[in-house]
Amino acid sequence: MMVEQRTAAELPDIEGARALVYSLGIEGRDLARWLLARGASVTMADSRTEQQLEAAGAAPPDGVERTVRGELVDPEGFDLLAVSQSVLRDHPNIIRAHELGIPVVSQLALALRLCPGRVVGITGSSGKSTTTALVGAMAERAGMDHLVGGNLGGSLLDRIESVAETTSVILEMSHTQLQYTDRSPAIAAITNITPNHLDQFSWPDYVDLKRSILQYQDSDGLAILNADDETSRELRADVRGRLAEVSLSGPVAGNGAWLDGDAIMSRRGGAAERVASTSNLRMRGRHNVANAVLAVAIAGTMGLPREAIAETLGRFPGLPHRLQMVGRAHGAVWINDSIATSPERAVAALEAVTEPAILLLGGREKDLPLGKLRAAAGDRCRAAICFGEAATPFAEAMAGAIETVVRVETLEEAIAAAATIAREGDVVLLSPAGTSFDTYPRFEARGEAFAALVTALEGFEEVSP
């Protein structure tokens, strides 16, 4: 049965409203503060236990009337349900709220409605955080009034209403954030769409969530698609306004950016121009070249000067937990790529290293195909050490492809095992191909734990990137 959904367009008066907020995470706390500031009485609920919430540092803001831990309470009796992206739209309580006629809103849905400035939205299966941060750095270098946020960064609602109409608001948008939106950004860019999160969504549903970033654009909107990505190419038919594209395989037909040998080229309504050389990039890996090319295309559509774009490309070091060099120990360089929560991202990390690799795989898997990861690991790895909840399926996938496959329980044990195997000239690469949720509340916490354990190894020394 189809249930009519009430969106942000039909919000009740916030002052005096009884608001229920799902999740005590970053988005939930942002929503609660925004509602409290406008006179709502707020109840917060989170399915995590009190111990899990304490470990994650998740506590309700001052002024919250009631907090429920360990369950998402029934929405009946509330005037408004505000949800974090962690709560999926097919959750029974979300469906029940729609049946009861209770409006359901999210942080991103409100931000898109409230923002007076130009919104640049960036989504995709991989690369969106790096691309968003890189575009933000380009805007900073150019002196453009801007704000960076969305899935990248912390609170958003307390900043979004204070921006000017001339501000460019650069937002990373995950597929789960796009679940609840009823508006599209003026500039919508998609890095790529590849199998991911299939433990939560079917492939068609996952693609539809990514597609929804384009859904509400009009003829003035601009979509930037990846011409090298098959699924992204299929979205050309969904573009309602102007289209620009990016490619690592050669020139695109119209506006956009592409790779020509080692030159990053751009076209924005006129002749093509050379922006920079890939040899100037500080970030490792061809996937980061793709991120840079997309950032160039986005920055071009924003009207940023070529000089600022080029200078930023030569300075930008990348984001933490993304092929981040921790240091050297036991003759090997240790690299933190905790962001790699899917096999595809782990493959990209392996392709970015030239040294013999000891690969640390683990966490919680997402029922994704492991064939490409097995092939890449077989080509580039001396050993694989598999840890955590997914240790067994990862070890079984690597068996026969790599000479040495070790199975352990924890990340700490994985690092200790890698230290005994490592030799001069190796790379020990934490690129887990699984989420952190079996042990850590987020991939950042796993990366921080890895870095702390590595720096504690005997003979550890820092090295320049």
Coordinates of C-alpha atoms in Angstrom, one line a residue:
M1 CA 0.0 0.0 0.0
M2 CA 1.3 3.4 -0.9
V3 CA 1.4 5.8 2.0
E4 CA 1.1 9.5 1.4
Q5 CA 4.2 11.3 2.7
R6 CA 4.0 14.8 4.3
T7 CA 7.2 16.6 3.7
A8 CA 9.0 19.8 4.9
A9 CA 6.6 21.8 2.7
E10 CA 3.8 21.0 5.1
L11 CA 5.5 21.5 8.5
P12 CA 3.3 22.5 11.4
D13 CA 4.1 25.6 13.4
I14 CA 7.3 24.7 15.3
E15 CA 6.6 26.8 18.3
G16 CA 4.8 24.7 20.8
A17 CA 5.0 21.6 18.6
R18 CA 5.7 18.2 20.1
A19 CA 8.7 17.0 18.1
L20 CA 10.2 13.5 18.2
V21 CA 13.8 13.2 17.0
Y22 CA 15.3 9.8 16.0
S23 CA 19.0 9.4 16.8
L24 CA 21.3 11.1 19.2
G25 CA 24.0 11.3 16.6
I26 CA 25.4 14.5 15.0
E27 CA 22.3 15.0 12.8
G28 CA 19.8 14.2 15.5
R29 CA 21.5 16.7 17.9
D30 CA 21.5 19.3 15.2
L31 CA 17.8 18.8 14.5
A32 CA 17.0 18.9 18.3
R33 CA 18.9 22.2 18.8
W34 CA 17.1 23.7 15.8
L35 CA 13.7 22.7 17.0
L36 CA 14.4 23.8 20.6
A37 CA 15.5 27.2 19.4
R38 CA 12.1 27.6 17.7
G39 CA 10.1 26.7 20.8
A40 CA 9.3 23.0 20.2
S41 CA 9.2 20.5 23.0
V42 CA 11.6 17.8 22.0
T43 CA 11.8 14.1 22.8
M44 CA 14.8 12.1 21.5
A45 CA 15.0 8.4 20.9
D46 CA 17.9 6.2 19.7
S47 CA 18.0 2.4 19.2
R48 CA 21.5 2.1 20.6
T49 CA 22.1 1.2 24.2
E50 CA 23.2 3.7 26.9
Q51 CA 26.7 2.1 26.8
Q52 CA 26.9 2.4 23.0
L53 CA 25.8 6.0 23.1
E54 CA 28.3 6.8 25.8
A55 CA 31.1 5.3 23.8
A56 CA 30.0 7.3 20.8
G57 CA 29.9 10.5 22.8
A58 CA 26.2 11.0 21.9
A59 CA 24.2 12.9 24.5
P60 CA 21.1 15.1 24.1
P61 CA 21.4 18.9 23.9
D62 CA 20.3 20.9 26.9
G63 CA 16.5 21.5 26.9
V64 CA 15.4 18.1 25.6
E65 CA 12.3 17.1 27.5
R66 CA 12.8 13.3 27.4
T67 CA 15.4 10.9 26.0
V68 CA 14.7 7.2 25.3
R69 CA 17.6 4.9 24.7
G70 CA 17.5 1.4 23.3
E71 CA 14.4 1.9 21.1
L72 CA 12.7 4.2 18.7
V73 CA 9.5 5.2 20.4
D74 CA 6.1 5.1 18.5
P75 CA 5.5 8.5 16.8
E76 CA 1.8 8.6 17.7
G77 CA 0.9 11.7 19.6
F78 CA 3.7 13.8 18.2
D79 CA 3.3 16.7 15.7
L80 CA 6.5 16.2 13.9
L81 CA 9.1 13.5 13.4
A82 CA 12.7 14.6 12.6
V83 CA 15.0 11.8 11.6
S84 CA 18.7 11.2 11.1
Q85 CA 19.9 9.5 7.9
S86 CA 20.7 6.4 10.0
V87 CA 16.9 5.7 10.2
L88 CA 15.9 4.2 6.9
R89 CA 12.6 5.3 5.2
D90 CA 11.2 1.8 5.2
H91 CA 11.5 1.6 9.0
P92 CA 8.0 0.6 10.5
N93 CA 8.0 3.8 12.6
I94 CA 8.6 6.0 9.5
I95 CA 5.8 4.2 7.7
R96 CA 3.5 4.6 10.7
A97 CA 4.2 8.3 10.9
H98 CA 3.2 8.7 7.3
E99 CA 0.0 6.7 8.0
L100 CA -0.8 9.0 10.9
G101 CA -0.2 12.1 8.8
I102 CA 2.8 13.2 10.8
P103 CA 5.3 15.2 8.8
V104 CA 8.8 13.6 8.5
V105 CA 11.8 15.8 8.0
S106 CA 15.6 15.4 8.1
Q107 CA 18.6 17.7 8.5
L108 CA 19.3 17.8 4.7
A109 CA 15.6 18.3 3.7
L110 CA 15.4 21.3 6.1
A111 CA 18.7 22.7 5.0
L112 CA 17.7 22.7 1.3
R113 CA 14.5 24.4 2.2
L114 CA 16.0 27.0 4.5
C115 CA 19.2 27.9 2.6
P116 CA 19.1 31.3 0.9
G117 CA 22.3 30.7 -1.1
R118 CA 23.3 28.6 -4.0
V119 CA 23.6 24.9 -3.1
V120 CA 26.2 22.6 -4.7
G121 CA 25.4 19.0 -3.9
I122 CA 27.9 16.1 -4.3
T123 CA 26.9 12.5 -4.0
G124 CA 28.2 9.1 -5.2
S125 CA 29.3 5.7 -4.0
S126 CA 32.9 6.9 -3.4
G127 CA 34.9 10.1 -3.5
K128 CA 32.2 12.5 -2.4
S129 CA 33.9 13.6 0.8
T130 CA 37.2 14.3 -0.8
T131 CA 35.6 16.0 -3.8
T132 CA 33.4 18.2 -1.4
A133 CA 36.4 19.2 0.7
L134 CA 38.5 19.9 -2.4
V135 CA 35.8 22.2 -3.9
G136 CA 35.6 23.9 -0.6
A137 CA 39.3 24.5 -0.5
M138 CA 39.1 25.9 -4.1
A139 CA 36.4 28.3 -3.0
E140 CA 38.5 29.3 0.0
R141 CA 41.5 29.9 -2.2
A142 CA 39.5 32.0 -4.5
G143 CA 38.0 34.1 -1.7
M144 CA 34.5 33.1 -2.5
D145 CA 31.9 33.3 0.3
H146 CA 31.1 29.7 1.0
L147 CA 30.1 27.0 3.5
V148 CA 31.0 23.3 3.5
G149 CA 28.8 20.8 5.2
G150 CA 26.2 18.0 4.7
N151 CA 27.4 14.5 5.4
L152 CA 30.9 16.1 5.7
G153 CA 31.2 18.1 8.9
G154 CA 29.0 18.6 11.9
S155 CA 26.0 20.7 12.6
L156 CA 24.4 22.4 9.6
L157 CA 21.1 23.9 10.5
D158 CA 22.5 26.4 13.0
R159 CA 24.7 27.8 10.1
I160 CA 22.5 27.5 7.1
E161 CA 20.0 30.3 7.8
S162 CA 22.8 32.8 8.5
V163 CA 24.4 32.6 5.0
A164 CA 23.8 35.3 2.4
E165 CA 22.1 34.8 -1.0
T166 CA 25.6 35.2 -2.5
T167 CA 27.0 32.3 -0.5
S168 CA 27.8 29.0 -2.2
V169 CA 26.8 26.1 0.1
I170 CA 28.8 23.0 -0.8
L171 CA 27.2 19.9 0.6
E172 CA 28.2 16.3 0.6
M173 CA 25.0 14.2 0.3
S174 CA 24.9 10.5 1.1
H175 CA 22.2 8.2 -0.3
T176 CA 20.6 7.9 3.1
Q177 CA 20.4 11.7 3.4
L178 CA 18.7 11.8 0.1
Q179 CA 15.9 9.5 1.4
Y180 CA 14.0 12.4 2.8
T181 CA 14.7 15.4 0.5
D182 CA 12.0 17.2 -1.6
R183 CA 14.4 19.7 -3.2
S184 CA 17.5 19.4 -5.4
P185 CA 20.7 21.5 -5.3
A186 CA 21.2 24.1 -8.0
I187 CA 24.4 22.2 -9.0
A188 CA 24.2 18.4 -8.5
A189 CA 27.3 16.3 -9.1
I190 CA 27.6 12.5 -8.9
T191 CA 31.1 11.0 -8.5
N192 CA 30.0 7.4 -9.5
I193 CA 27.4 4.8 -8.7
T194 CA 28.7 1.4 -8.0
P195 CA 27.4 -1.5 -5.8
N196 CA 27.3 -0.5 -2.2
H197 CA 25.1 -0.8 0.9
L198 CA 23.3 -3.8 -0.6
D199 CA 22.8 -5.1 2.9
Q200 CA 20.3 -2.3 3.3
F201 CA 18.9 -1.6 -0.2
S202 CA 18.3 -3.4 -3.4
W203 CA 20.5 -2.2 -6.3
P204 CA 17.5 -0.5 -8.1
D205 CA 16.6 1.3 -4.8
Y206 CA 20.2 2.4 -4.2
V207 CA 20.4 3.8 -7.7
D208 CA 17.1 5.6 -7.3
L209 CA 18.4 7.3 -4.1
K210 CA 21.4 8.6 -5.9
R211 CA 19.2 9.6 -8.9
S212 CA 17.0 11.7 -6.5
I213 CA 19.6 14.4 -6.3
L214 CA 18.5 15.4 -9.8
Q215 CA 14.7 14.8 -9.2
Y216 CA 13.7 18.4 -8.3
Q217 CA 16.0 20.4 -10.5
D218 CA 14.4 22.6 -13.1
S219 CA 15.7 24.0 -16.4
D220 CA 18.1 26.3 -14.5
G221 CA 19.7 23.4 -12.7
L222 CA 23.0 21.9 -13.6
A223 CA 23.9 18.2 -13.4
I224 CA 27.5 17.0 -13.6
L225 CA 27.8 13.3 -14.4
N226 CA 30.7 10.8 -14.7
A227 CA 30.9 9.7 -18.4
D228 CA 33.1 6.8 -17.5
D229 CA 30.6 5.3 -15.1
E230 CA 27.9 3.1 -16.8
T231 CA 25.2 3.8 -14.2
S232 CA 25.9 7.5 -14.1
R233 CA 25.7 7.7 -17.9
E234 CA 22.2 6.2 -17.7
L235 CA 21.1 9.2 -15.6
R236 CA 21.5 11.5 -18.6
A237 CA 17.8 10.9 -19.3
D238 CA 16.9 12.2 -15.9
V239 CA 18.7 15.6 -16.3
R240 CA 16.0 18.3 -16.4
G241 CA 18.4 21.3 -16.9
R242 CA 21.9 21.7 -18.2
L243 CA 24.5 18.8 -18.3
A244 CA 28.2 18.8 -17.8
E245 CA 30.4 15.6 -17.7
V246 CA 33.8 14.4 -16.5
S247 CA 36.0 11.6 -17.8
L248 CA 39.5 10.1 -17.3
S249 CA 39.3 8.6 -20.8
G250 CA 39.4 11.8 -23.0
P251 CA 37.4 14.9 -23.9
V252 CA 33.7 15.2 -23.1
A253 CA 31.2 16.5 -25.7
G254 CA 30.2 19.7 -23.9
N255 CA 31.1 21.5 -20.7
G256 CA 33.0 19.7 -17.9
A257 CA 36.5 18.4 -17.3
W258 CA 38.6 15.5 -18.4
L259 CA 42.0 14.0 -18.4
D260 CA 44.3 14.3 -21.5
G261 CA 47.5 12.4 -20.8
D262 CA 48.6 13.9 -17.5
A263 CA 46.8 17.2 -18.1
I264 CA 43.5 18.0 -16.4
M265 CA 41.4 20.0 -18.9
S266 CA 38.3 22.1 -18.5
R267 CA 35.6 23.6 -20.7
R268 CA 33.0 26.1 -19.4
G269 CA 31.2 27.4 -22.4
G270 CA 34.2 28.3 -24.5
A271 CA 37.5 26.7 -25.6
A272 CA 39.1 24.0 -23.6
E273 CA 41.9 25.0 -21.2
R274 CA 44.6 23.2 -19.3
V275 CA 44.1 23.5 -15.6
A276 CA 46.9 21.4 -14.0
S277 CA 49.0 18.3 -14.3
T278 CA 48.3 15.1 -12.3
S279 CA 52.0 15.1 -11.3
N280 CA 51.2 18.1 -9.1
L281 CA 48.6 16.3 -7.1
R282 CA 49.5 15.4 -3.5
M283 CA 46.8 12.7 -3.2
R284 CA 47.7 9.1 -4.2
G285 CA 45.7 7.0 -6.6
R286 CA 43.8 7.2 -9.9
H287 CA 40.5 7.4 -7.9
N288 CA 41.9 10.7 -6.5
V289 CA 42.6 11.9 -10.0
A290 CA 38.9 11.3 -10.7
N291 CA 38.0 13.3 -7.6
A292 CA 40.3 16.1 -8.8
V293 CA 38.8 16.2 -12.3
L294 CA 35.2 16.3 -10.9
A295 CA 36.3 19.1 -8.5
V296 CA 37.6 21.0 -11.4
A297 CA 34.3 20.7 -13.3
I298 CA 32.3 21.8 -10.3
A299 CA 34.6 24.7 -9.5
G300 CA 34.4 25.8 -13.2
T301 CA 30.6 25.8 -13.1
M302 CA 30.8 27.9 -9.8
G303 CA 32.9 30.5 -11.7
L304 CA 36.1 30.0 -9.7
P305 CA 39.2 31.3 -11.4
R306 CA 41.6 28.7 -13.0
E307 CA 44.5 30.0 -10.9
A308 CA 42.8 29.3 -7.6
I309 CA 41.7 25.8 -8.9
A310 CA 45.2 24.9 -10.0
E311 CA 46.9 26.2 -6.8
T312 CA 44.5 24.2 -4.7
L313 CA 45.1 21.0 -6.6
G314 CA 48.8 21.3 -5.8
R315 CA 48.3 21.9 -2.1
F316 CA 45.4 19.7 -1.1
P317 CA 46.7 16.8 1.0
G318 CA 43.5 14.7 1.1
L319 CA 41.3 14.0 4.1
P320 CA 42.1 11.9 7.2
H321 CA 41.5 8.1 7.0
R322 CA 41.8 8.2 3.2
L323 CA 45.2 6.7 2.2
Q324 CA 46.6 8.7 5.1
M325 CA 50.3 7.8 5.8
V326 CA 50.7 7.1 9.6
G327 CA 54.5 6.4 9.6
R328 CA 57.1 3.7 9.3
A329 CA 57.6 0.7 11.6
H330 CA 59.3 -2.8 11.1
G331 CA 60.6 -1.6 7.7
A332 CA 57.1 -0.9 6.3
V333 CA 55.0 2.2 5.7
W334 CA 51.7 2.0 7.5
I335 CA 48.7 3.6 5.7
N336 CA 45.3 4.3 7.2
D337 CA 42.4 4.0 4.6
S338 CA 39.7 3.2 7.1
I339 CA 37.2 5.1 4.8
A340 CA 37.3 1.9 2.6
T341 CA 34.0 0.4 3.8
S342 CA 33.4 -1.5 0.5
P343 CA 35.5 -3.9 -1.6
E344 CA 35.5 -1.3 -4.5
R345 CA 37.2 1.3 -2.2
A346 CA 39.8 -1.3 -1.1
V347 CA 40.6 -2.1 -4.7
A348 CA 41.1 1.6 -5.4
A349 CA 43.5 1.8 -2.4
L350 CA 45.5 -1.2 -3.7
E351 CA 45.8 0.4 -7.1
A352 CA 47.2 3.5 -5.5
V353 CA 50.1 1.7 -3.8
T354 CA 53.1 0.5 -5.8
E355 CA 54.9 -1.3 -2.9
P356 CA 54.3 -4.9 -1.9
A357 CA 51.2 -4.8 0.4
I358 CA 50.0 -6.4 3.6
L359 CA 46.3 -5.8 3.4
L360 CA 44.2 -5.5 6.6
L361 CA 40.6 -6.5 5.8
G362 CA 37.8 -6.6 8.3
G363 CA 34.8 -5.1 10.1
R364 CA 31.3 -5.9 9.0
E365 CA 30.7 -6.8 5.4
K366 CA 27.8 -5.6 3.3
D367 CA 27.1 -8.6 1.1
L368 CA 29.0 -7.1 -1.8
P369 CA 30.9 -9.1 -4.4
L370 CA 34.5 -9.8 -3.5
G371 CA 35.8 -11.1 -6.9
K372 CA 37.5 -7.8 -7.9
L373 CA 39.1 -7.4 -4.5
R374 CA 40.4 -11.0 -4.6
A375 CA 42.0 -10.3 -8.0
A376 CA 43.5 -7.0 -7.0
A377 CA 44.9 -8.4 -3.8
G378 CA 46.3 -11.4 -5.6
D379 CA 48.2 -9.0 -7.9
R380 CA 49.5 -6.7 -5.2
C381 CA 49.6 -8.3 -1.8
R382 CA 52.1 -10.5 0.0
A383 CA 49.6 -11.1 2.8
A384 CA 46.1 -10.4 4.0
I385 CA 45.2 -10.3 7.6
C386 CA 41.4 -10.6 8.2
F387 CA 39.9 -9.3 11.5
G388 CA 36.5 -8.6 13.1
E389 CA 33.1 -9.9 12.3
A390 CA 33.8 -10.4 8.6
A391 CA 37.2 -12.2 9.2
T392 CA 35.9 -15.5 8.0
P393 CA 34.3 -14.5 4.7
F394 CA 37.2 -12.2 3.8
A395 CA 39.8 -14.9 4.6
E396 CA 37.8 -17.4 2.5
A397 CA 37.7 -14.9 -0.4
M398 CA 41.5 -14.4 -0.2
A399 CA 42.5 -18.0 0.2
G400 CA 44.4 -19.2 -2.9
A401 CA 44.9 -15.7 -4.2
I402 CA 47.5 -14.6 -1.7
E403 CA 50.3 -16.8 -0.2
T404 CA 49.7 -15.7 3.4
V405 CA 46.2 -15.3 4.8
V406 CA 45.9 -14.8 8.6
R407 CA 42.6 -14.7 10.5
V408 CA 42.4 -12.8 13.9
E409 CA 39.7 -11.4 16.1
T410 CA 40.6 -7.7 16.6
L411 CA 42.3 -4.8 14.8
E412 CA 45.0 -4.8 17.5
E413 CA 45.7 -8.5 16.8
A414 CA 45.8 -7.7 13.1
I415 CA 48.4 -4.9 13.6
A416 CA 50.5 -7.3 15.7
A417 CA 50.4 -10.0 13.0
A418 CA 51.3 -7.5 10.3
A419 CA 54.3 -6.3 12.3
T420 CA 55.7 -9.9 12.4
I421 CA 55.2 -10.3 8.6
A422 CA 56.3 -6.8 7.5
R423 CA 59.7 -6.3 5.9
E424 CA 61.7 -3.5 4.4
G425 CA 59.9 -1.8 1.4
D426 CA 56.4 -3.1 2.3
V427 CA 53.2 -1.1 2.8
V428 CA 50.8 -2.2 5.6
L429 CA 47.4 -1.0 4.3
L430 CA 44.3 -0.8 6.5
S431 CA 41.7 -0.7 3.7
P432 CA 39.1 -2.9 5.4
A433 CA 36.4 -3.3 2.7
G434 CA 33.8 -3.5 5.6
T435 CA 32.1 -1.1 7.9
S436 CA 33.4 -0.4 11.4
F437 CA 30.2 -1.1 13.1
D438 CA 31.1 -4.5 14.6
T439 CA 33.5 -2.7 16.9
Y440 CA 33.7 1.0 16.3
P441 CA 30.8 3.6 16.0
R442 CA 32.3 5.1 12.8
F443 CA 35.1 4.6 10.4
E444 CA 37.0 7.6 11.8
A445 CA 37.2 5.9 15.2
R446 CA 38.6 2.8 13.6
G447 CA 41.2 4.9 11.8
E448 CA 42.1 6.7 14.9
A449 CA 42.5 3.3 16.8
F450 CA 44.7 2.1 13.9
A451 CA 46.9 5.2 14.0
A452 CA 47.3 4.9 17.8
L453 CA 48.3 1.3 17.7
V454 CA 50.8 1.8 14.9
T455 CA 52.5 4.8 16.6
A456 CA 52.9 2.5 19.7
L457 CA 54.9 -0.1 17.7
E458 CA 58.5 -0.5 18.5
G459 CA 60.8 1.6 16.3
F460 CA 57.9 3.7 14.9
E461 CA 58.9 6.9 13.1
E462 CA 57.0 9.6 11.3
V463 CA 57.7 10.1 7.6
S464 CA 56.8 12.9 5.2
P465 CA 54.0 12.1 2.7

